[in-house]
Coordinates of C-alpha atoms in Angstrom, one line a residue:
X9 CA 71.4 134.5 130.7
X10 CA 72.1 130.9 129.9
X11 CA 70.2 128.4 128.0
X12 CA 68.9 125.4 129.3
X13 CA 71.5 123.3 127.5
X14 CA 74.5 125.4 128.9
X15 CA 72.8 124.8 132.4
X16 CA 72.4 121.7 132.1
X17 CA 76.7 121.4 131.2
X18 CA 77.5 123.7 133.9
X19 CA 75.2 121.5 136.7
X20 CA 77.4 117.9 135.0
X21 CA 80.2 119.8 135.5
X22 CA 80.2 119.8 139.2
X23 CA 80.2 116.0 139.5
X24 CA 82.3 113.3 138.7
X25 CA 81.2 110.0 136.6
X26 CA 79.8 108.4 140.3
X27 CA 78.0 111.5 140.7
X28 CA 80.0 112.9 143.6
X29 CA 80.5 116.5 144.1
X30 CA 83.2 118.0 143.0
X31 CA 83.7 122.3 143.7
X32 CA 85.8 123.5 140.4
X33 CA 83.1 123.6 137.5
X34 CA 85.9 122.3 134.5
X35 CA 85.0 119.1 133.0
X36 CA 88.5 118.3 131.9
X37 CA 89.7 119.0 135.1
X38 CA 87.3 116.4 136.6
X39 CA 88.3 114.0 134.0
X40 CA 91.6 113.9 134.4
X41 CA 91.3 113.6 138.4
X42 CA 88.9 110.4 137.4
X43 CA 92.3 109.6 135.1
X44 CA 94.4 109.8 138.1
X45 CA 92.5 107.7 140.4
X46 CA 92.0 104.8 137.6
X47 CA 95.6 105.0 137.6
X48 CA 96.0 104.1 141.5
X49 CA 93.5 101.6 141.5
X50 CA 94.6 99.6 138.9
X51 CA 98.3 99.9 139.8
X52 CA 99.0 101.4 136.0
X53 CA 100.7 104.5 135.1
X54 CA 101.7 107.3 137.3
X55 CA 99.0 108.5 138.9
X56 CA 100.3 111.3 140.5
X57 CA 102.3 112.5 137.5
X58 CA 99.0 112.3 135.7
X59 CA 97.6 114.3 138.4
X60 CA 100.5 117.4 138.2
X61 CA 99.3 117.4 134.8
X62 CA 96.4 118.4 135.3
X63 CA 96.7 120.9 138.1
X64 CA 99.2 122.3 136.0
X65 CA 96.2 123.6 134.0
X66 CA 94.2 124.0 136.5
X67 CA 95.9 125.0 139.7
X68 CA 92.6 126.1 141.6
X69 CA 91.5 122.5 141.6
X70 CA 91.1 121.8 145.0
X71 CA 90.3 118.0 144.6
X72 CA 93.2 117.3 142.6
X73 CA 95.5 118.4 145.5
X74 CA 93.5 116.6 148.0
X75 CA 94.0 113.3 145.6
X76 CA 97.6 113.9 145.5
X77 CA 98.0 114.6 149.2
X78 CA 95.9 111.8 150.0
X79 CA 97.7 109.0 147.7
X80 CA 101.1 110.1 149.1
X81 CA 99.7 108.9 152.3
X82 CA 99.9 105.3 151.2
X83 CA 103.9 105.4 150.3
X84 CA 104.9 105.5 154.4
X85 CA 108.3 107.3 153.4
X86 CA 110.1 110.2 154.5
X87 CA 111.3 111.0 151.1
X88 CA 107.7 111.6 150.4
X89 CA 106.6 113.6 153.5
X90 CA 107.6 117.0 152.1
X91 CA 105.6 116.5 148.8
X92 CA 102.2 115.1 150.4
X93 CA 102.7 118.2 153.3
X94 CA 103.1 120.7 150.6
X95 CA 100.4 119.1 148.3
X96 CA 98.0 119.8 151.7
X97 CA 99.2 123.3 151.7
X98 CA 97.7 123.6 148.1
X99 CA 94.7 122.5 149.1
X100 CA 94.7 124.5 152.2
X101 CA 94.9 127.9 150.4
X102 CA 91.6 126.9 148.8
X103 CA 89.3 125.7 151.3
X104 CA 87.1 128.6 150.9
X105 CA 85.8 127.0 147.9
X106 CA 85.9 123.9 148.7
X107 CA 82.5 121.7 149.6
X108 CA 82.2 119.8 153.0
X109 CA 83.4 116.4 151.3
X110 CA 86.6 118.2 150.2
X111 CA 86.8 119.4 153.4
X112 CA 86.5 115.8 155.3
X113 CA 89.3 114.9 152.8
X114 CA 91.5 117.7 153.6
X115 CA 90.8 117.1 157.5
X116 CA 91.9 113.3 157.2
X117 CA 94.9 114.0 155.3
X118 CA 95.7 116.6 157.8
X119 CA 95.4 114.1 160.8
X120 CA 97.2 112.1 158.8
X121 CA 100.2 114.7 158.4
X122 CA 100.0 114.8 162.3
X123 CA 100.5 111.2 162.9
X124 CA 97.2 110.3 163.9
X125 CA 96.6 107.5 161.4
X126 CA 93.2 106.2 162.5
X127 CA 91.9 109.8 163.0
X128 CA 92.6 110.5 159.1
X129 CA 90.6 107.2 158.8
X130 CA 87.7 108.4 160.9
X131 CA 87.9 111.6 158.5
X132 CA 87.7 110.0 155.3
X133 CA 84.7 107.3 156.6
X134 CA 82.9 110.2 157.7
X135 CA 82.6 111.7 154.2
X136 CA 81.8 108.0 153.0
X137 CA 78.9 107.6 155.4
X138 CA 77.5 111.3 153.0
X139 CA 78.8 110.7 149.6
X140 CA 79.7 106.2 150.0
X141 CA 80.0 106.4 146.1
X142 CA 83.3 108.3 147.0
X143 CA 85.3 105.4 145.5
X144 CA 88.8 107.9 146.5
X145 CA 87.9 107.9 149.8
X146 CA 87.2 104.1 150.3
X147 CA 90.3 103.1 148.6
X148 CA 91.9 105.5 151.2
X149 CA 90.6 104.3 154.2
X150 CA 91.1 100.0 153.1
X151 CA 94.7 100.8 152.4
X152 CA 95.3 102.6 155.4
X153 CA 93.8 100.0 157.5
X154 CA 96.0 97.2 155.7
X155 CA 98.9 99.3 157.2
X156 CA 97.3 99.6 160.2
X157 CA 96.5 95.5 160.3
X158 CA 92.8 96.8 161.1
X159 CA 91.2 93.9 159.8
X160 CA 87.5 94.2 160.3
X161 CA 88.0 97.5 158.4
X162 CA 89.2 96.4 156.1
X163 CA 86.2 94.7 155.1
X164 CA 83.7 96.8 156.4
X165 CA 84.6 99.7 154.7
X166 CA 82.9 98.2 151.6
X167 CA 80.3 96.3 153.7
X168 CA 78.9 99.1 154.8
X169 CA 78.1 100.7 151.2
X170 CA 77.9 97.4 149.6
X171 CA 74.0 97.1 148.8
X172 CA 74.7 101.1 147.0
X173 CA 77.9 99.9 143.9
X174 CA 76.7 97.3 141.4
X175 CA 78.3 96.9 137.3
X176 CA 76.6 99.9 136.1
X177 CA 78.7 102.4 138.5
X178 CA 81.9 103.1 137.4
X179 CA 84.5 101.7 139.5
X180 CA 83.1 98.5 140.6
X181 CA 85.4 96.4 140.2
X182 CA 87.6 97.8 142.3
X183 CA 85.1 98.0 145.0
X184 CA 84.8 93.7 144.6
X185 CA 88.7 93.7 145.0
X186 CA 88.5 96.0 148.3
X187 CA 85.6 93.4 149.7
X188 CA 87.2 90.3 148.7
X189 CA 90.7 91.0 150.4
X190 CA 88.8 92.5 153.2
X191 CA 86.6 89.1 154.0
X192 CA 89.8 86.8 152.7
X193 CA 91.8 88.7 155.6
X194 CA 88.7 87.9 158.0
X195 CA 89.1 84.1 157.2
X196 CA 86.0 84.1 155.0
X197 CA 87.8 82.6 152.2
X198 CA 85.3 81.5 150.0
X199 CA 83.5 84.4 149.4
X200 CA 86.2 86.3 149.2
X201 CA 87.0 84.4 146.1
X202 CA 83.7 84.5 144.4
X203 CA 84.0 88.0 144.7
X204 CA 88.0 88.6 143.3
X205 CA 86.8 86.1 140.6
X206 CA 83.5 88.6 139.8
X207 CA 86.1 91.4 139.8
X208 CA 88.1 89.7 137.5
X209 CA 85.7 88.8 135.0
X210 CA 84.6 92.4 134.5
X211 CA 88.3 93.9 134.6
X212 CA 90.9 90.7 134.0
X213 CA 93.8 93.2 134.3
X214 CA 92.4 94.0 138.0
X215 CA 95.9 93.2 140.4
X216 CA 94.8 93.8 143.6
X217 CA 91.7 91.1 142.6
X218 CA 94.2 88.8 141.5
X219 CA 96.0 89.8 144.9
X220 CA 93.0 88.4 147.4
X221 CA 92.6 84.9 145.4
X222 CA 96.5 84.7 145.6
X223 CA 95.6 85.2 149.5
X224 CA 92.7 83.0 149.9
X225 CA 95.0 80.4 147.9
X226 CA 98.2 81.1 150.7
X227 CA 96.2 80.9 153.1
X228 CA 94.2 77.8 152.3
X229 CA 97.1 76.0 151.0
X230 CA 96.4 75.4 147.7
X231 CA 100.0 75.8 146.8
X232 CA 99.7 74.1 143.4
X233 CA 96.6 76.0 142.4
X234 CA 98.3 79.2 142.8
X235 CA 101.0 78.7 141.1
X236 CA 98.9 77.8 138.2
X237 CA 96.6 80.5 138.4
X238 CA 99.2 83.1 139.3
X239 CA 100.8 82.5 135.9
X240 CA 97.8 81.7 133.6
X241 CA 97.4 85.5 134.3
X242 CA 101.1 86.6 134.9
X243 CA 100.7 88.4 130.9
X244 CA 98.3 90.6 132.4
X245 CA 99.2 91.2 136.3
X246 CA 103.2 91.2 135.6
X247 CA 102.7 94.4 133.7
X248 CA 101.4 96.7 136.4
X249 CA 103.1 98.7 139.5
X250 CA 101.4 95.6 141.6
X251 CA 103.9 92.9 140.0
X252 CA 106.5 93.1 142.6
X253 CA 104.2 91.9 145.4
X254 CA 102.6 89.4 143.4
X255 CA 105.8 87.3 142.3
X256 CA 106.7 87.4 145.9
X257 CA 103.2 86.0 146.6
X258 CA 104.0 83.0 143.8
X259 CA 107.4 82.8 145.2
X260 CA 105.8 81.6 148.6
X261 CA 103.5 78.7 146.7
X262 CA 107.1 77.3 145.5
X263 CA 108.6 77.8 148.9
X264 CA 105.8 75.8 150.7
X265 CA 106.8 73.0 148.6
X266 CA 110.3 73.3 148.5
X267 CA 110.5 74.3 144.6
X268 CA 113.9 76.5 145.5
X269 CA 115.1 77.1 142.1
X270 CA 112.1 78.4 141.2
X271 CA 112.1 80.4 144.0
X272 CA 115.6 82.1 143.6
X273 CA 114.7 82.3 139.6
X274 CA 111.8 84.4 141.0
X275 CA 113.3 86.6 143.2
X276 CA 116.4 86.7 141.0
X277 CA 114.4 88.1 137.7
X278 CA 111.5 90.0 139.6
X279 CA 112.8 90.5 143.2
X280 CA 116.0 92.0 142.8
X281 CA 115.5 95.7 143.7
X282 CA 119.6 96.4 142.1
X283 CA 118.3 98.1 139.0
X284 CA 114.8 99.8 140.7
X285 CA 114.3 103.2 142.0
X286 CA 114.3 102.5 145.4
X287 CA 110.5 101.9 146.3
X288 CA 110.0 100.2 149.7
X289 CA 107.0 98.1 149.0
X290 CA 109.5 96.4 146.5
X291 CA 112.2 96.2 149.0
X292 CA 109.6 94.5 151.6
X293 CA 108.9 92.0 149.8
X294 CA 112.4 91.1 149.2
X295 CA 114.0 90.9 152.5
X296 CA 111.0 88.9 153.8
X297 CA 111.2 86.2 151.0
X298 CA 114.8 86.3 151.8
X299 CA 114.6 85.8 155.1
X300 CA 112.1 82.6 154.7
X301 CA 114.9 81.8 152.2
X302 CA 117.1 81.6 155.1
X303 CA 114.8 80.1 157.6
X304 CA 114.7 77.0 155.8
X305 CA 117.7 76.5 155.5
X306 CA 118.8 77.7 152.2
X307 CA 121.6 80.4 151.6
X308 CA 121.4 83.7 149.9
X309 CA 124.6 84.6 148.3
X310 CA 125.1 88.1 148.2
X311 CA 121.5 89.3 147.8
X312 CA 121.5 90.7 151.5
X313 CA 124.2 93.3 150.8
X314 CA 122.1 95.2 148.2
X315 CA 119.1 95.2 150.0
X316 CA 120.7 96.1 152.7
X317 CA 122.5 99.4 151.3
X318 CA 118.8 100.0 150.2
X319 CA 117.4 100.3 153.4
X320 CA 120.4 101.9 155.4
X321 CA 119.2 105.4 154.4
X322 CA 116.2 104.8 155.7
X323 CA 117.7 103.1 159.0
X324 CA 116.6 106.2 161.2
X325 CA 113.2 107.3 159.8
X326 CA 110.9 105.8 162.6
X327 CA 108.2 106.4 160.2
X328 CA 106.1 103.3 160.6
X329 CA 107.0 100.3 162.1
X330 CA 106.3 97.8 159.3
X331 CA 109.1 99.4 157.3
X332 CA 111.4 99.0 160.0
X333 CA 111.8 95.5 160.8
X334 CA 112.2 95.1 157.3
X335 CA 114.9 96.9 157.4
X336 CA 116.2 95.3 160.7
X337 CA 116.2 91.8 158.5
X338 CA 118.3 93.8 155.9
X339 CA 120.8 94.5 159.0
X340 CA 121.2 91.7 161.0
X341 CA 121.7 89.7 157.4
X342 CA 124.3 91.4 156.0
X343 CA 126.0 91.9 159.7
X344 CA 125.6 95.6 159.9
X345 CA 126.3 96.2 163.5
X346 CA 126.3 100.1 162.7
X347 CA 122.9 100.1 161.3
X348 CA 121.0 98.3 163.6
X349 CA 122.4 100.5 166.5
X350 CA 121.2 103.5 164.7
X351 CA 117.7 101.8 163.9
X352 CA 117.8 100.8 167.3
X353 CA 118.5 103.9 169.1
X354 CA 116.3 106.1 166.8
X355 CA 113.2 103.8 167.6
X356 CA 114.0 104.4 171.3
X357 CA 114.5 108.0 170.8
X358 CA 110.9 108.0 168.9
X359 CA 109.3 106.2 172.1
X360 CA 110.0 108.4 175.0
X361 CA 109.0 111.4 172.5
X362 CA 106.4 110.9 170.4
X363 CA 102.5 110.2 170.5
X364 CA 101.5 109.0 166.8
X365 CA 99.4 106.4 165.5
X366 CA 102.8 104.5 165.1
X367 CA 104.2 104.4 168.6
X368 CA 102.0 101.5 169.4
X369 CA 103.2 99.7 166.9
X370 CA 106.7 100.1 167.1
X371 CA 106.9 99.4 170.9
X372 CA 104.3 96.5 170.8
X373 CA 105.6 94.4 168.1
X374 CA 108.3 96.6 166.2
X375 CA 110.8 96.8 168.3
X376 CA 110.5 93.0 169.8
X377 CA 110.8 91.8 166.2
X378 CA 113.8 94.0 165.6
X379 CA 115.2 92.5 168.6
X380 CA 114.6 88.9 168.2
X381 CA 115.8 89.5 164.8
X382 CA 119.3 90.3 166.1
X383 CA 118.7 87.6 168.4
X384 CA 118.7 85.1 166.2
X385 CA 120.7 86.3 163.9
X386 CA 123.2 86.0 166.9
X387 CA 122.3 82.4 167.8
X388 CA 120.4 83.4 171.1
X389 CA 117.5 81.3 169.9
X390 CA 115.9 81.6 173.7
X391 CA 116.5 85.3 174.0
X392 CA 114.6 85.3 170.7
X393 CA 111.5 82.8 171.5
X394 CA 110.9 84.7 174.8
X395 CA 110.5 88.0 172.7
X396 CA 108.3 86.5 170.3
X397 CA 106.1 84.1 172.4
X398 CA 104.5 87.2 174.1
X399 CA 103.6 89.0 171.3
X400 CA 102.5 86.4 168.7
X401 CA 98.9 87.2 168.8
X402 CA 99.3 90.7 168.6
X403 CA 101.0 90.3 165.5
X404 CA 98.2 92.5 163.7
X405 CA 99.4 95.8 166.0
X406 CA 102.0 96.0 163.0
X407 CA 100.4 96.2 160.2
X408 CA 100.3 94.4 156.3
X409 CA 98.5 91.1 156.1
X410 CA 98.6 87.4 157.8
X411 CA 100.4 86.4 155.2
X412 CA 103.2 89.0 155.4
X413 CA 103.1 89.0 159.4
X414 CA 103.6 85.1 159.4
X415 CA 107.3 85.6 158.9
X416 CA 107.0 85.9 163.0
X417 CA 105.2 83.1 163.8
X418 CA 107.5 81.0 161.4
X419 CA 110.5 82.8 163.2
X420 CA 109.8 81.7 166.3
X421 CA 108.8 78.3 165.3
X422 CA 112.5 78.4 163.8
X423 CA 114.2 80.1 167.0
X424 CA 112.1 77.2 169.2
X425 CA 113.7 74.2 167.5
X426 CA 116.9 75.5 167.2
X427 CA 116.9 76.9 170.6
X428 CA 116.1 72.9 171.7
X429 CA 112.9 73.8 173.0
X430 CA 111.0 71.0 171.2
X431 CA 107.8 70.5 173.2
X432 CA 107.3 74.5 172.5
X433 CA 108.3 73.7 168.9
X434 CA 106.0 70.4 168.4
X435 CA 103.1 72.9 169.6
X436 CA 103.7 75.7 167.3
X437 CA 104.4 73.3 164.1
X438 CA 101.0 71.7 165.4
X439 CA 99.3 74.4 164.9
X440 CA 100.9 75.6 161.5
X441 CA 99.4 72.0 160.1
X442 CA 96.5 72.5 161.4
X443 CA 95.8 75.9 159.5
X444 CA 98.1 74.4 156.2
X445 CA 98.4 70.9 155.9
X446 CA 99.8 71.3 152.4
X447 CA 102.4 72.9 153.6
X448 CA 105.2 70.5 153.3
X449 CA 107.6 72.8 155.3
X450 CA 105.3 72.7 158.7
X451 CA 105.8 69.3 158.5
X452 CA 109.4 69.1 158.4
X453 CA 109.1 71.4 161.5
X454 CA 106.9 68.7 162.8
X455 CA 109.1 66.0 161.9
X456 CA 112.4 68.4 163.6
X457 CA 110.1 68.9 166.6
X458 CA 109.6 65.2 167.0
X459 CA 113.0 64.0 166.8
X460 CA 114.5 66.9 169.0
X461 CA 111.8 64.8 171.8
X462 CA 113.2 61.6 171.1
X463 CA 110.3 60.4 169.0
X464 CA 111.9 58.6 165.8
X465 CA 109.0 57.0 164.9
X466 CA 106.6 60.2 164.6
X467 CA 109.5 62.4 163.4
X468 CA 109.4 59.5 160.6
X469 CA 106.2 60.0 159.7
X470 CA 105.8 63.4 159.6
X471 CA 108.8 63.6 157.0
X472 CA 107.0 61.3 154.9
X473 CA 104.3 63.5 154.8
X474 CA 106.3 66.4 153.5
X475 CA 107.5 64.3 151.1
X476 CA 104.5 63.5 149.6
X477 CA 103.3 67.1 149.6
X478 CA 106.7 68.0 147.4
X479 CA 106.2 68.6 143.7
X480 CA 109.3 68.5 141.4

């Protein structure tokens, strides 16, 4: 019979540090799934290497498959379908033991592995609305619903537990950085700050907090600011798995105002995927700064090639959409007529035959964008306006941010002017000043927009506005 000391060990055993149920009664085990999850929230380490660890040792640990399964969700590539599939198949072999929040996490993954994305979300807010310390399970469903472009999820995710999570639960601040993305994405800029700054006061290190202030600062315009705050903190944010995405977000600041060096030192020394492993998120964010490279004007050299034989593995995966136009820019940039044909055909293909969470947004904005791509890659200008006027407030439908969908609306502000359609053109521009008036590049659309109408003396003063805005 035990003591009341080795009860007391055996009861702590069976939650984690936010006390959350966990079935296997090993403390270690526990601890290292804690390790694991650390690991993915603060974009440092391997998490699921440190995970294999310790279900290496403890193979019967059902929530350390469900982890693994689960964060595999978030990498949207096919070369990491077969792991997260046979991860679920771990955990399937020991539902008997499992507890009913394992369970909701096995059920979402599994919707998930079917291709019903906002099921798996469903899922994993159902066990949050039992257990909403479940800090796995919240960072699941506000990733997911960044590559869903669900934006009032996003942020609601957190709202709804946010009265529960204060600095003396574990795991706080990452909860702050969920919220503060989540209300910067839903225009509610400066709270969304206060709360990345609160995040980053108790965990400086914190990359996805210094991720929403770089949003709120993109989106407000406050190019100079972020420059300055992106590298007061660069020491501490260039060091984790998150780095990639926030140079490209500094790149942008420089690009606004015209700083190109900077911006091809940037992409040159953090962008350039030659020497990586081959991780798409990295890859994104290169083809889109290099095709707002292009878009103003400003060549490339040969950085298209690379990127290019980077994504042509992946040109038939149909996987999610997001992922696909990327690689479309990849294509049409380094003239691959081969590859877009088979990115092309295999989207249609998917179409007629399938009925996932990603069929929406492939036909909806997907496959437009591929095609306007090509279009305007091709000089068709019109062809690629009247794809992209359509859809331009549906943008969302494909996933990732405003930030990282305004690569359309500056396309077919691009494809307007150049297509002669100024009085479409002087609109669009209009509007891009009235969100960003710092933004010295909207102006010199302005200023194009202007002077393709006849209009010399407004074309005049928009440029000297972008002047002004330029910082050398």
């Amino acid at each position: 019979m035990m003591d009341a000391s080795e009860e007391i060990a055996v009861q702590k055993s069976y939650f984690d540090c936010r006390g959350i149920p966990v079935s296997y009664p090993d403390t270690k085990a526990i601890e290292g799934l804690e390790r694991a999850i650390e690991m993915s929230l603060s974009f440092r380490g391997d998490a699921i290497a440190e995970i294999d660890t310790v279900l290496a040792e403890h193979p019967d640990f059902i929530m350390g498959w469900l982890f693994k399964a689960g964060w595999l969700t978030q990498s949207m590539e096919t070369r990491i379908y077969g792991l997260m599939v046979e991860a679920l198949d771990q955990a399937e072999k020991r539902l008997s033991t499992a507890n009913d929040r394992e369970i909701g996490h096995y059920e979402a993954v599994k919707a998930w592995v079917n291709g019903d994305f906002y099921g798996a979300v469903q899922k994993w807010e159902a066990v949050l609305f039992k257990y909403p310390m479940d800090l796995l399970a919240m960072e699941l469903v506000h990733y997911t619903d960044v590559l869903l472009g669900d934006i009032a999820g996003q942020r609601d995710v957190v709202a709804r537990a946010s009265t529960l999570w204060d600095e003396s639960v574990p795991g706080y601040e990452f909860v702050l950085g969920f919220y503060a993305f989540g209300l910067e994405e839903n225009r509610d800029f400066s709270h969304a700050e206060e709360l990345a700054r609160q995040a980053l006061a108790i965990r400086p290190d914190h990359p996805y907090a210094v991720h929403a202030v770089a949003h709120v600062m993109e989106m407000r315009g406050r190019q100079l600011g972020g420059v300055r705050f992106m590298n007061d903190r660069a020491s501490q944010w260039g060091t984790s798995n998150f780095a990639n995405h926030l140079w490209w977000h500094t790149a942008l600041y420089h690009l606004d105002i015209e700083q190109y060096d900077r911006v091809y030192e940037i992409f040159d020394t953090h962008l350039d995927s030659r020497q990586k492993d081959g991780n798409k998120y990295e890859e994104l964010d290169a083809a889109a700064l290099l095709w707002r490279i292009n878009l103003v004007g400003q060549g490339s050299g040969d950085r298209w090639k690379h990127l290019a034989d980077k994504w042509e593995p992946a040109a038939q995966d149909t996987l999610y959409a997001f992922n696909d136009v990327h690689a479309m820019m990849t294509f049409v940039s380094d003239n691959r007529a081969e590859a877009q044909d088979k990115l092309l055909s295999a989207n249609e293909r998917y179409l007629e035959k399938a009925s996932d969470a990603n069929v929406a947004m492939s036909r909806e904005i997907g496959m437009p964008f591929c095609l306007a791509m090509r279009d305007f890659k091709n000089e068709d200008y019109g062809a690629c306006v009247d794809r992209l006027l359509p859809v331009r407030y549906m943008t969302h439908r494909l996933g990732g941010s405003f930030a990282q969908r305004d690569i359309i609306g500056w396309t077919l502000l691009e494809a307007a002017l150049r297509a002669g359609r100024f009085d479409l053109a002087l609109a669009l521009a209009n509007e891009r000043t009235a969100l960003k008036p710092t933004s010295a590049q909207n102006w010199r659309a302005v200023a194009r927009a202007f002077k393709g109408l006849g209009d010399a003396s407004n074309a005049d003063r928009a440029t000297a506005k972008a002047q002004s805005l330029i910082h050398v």
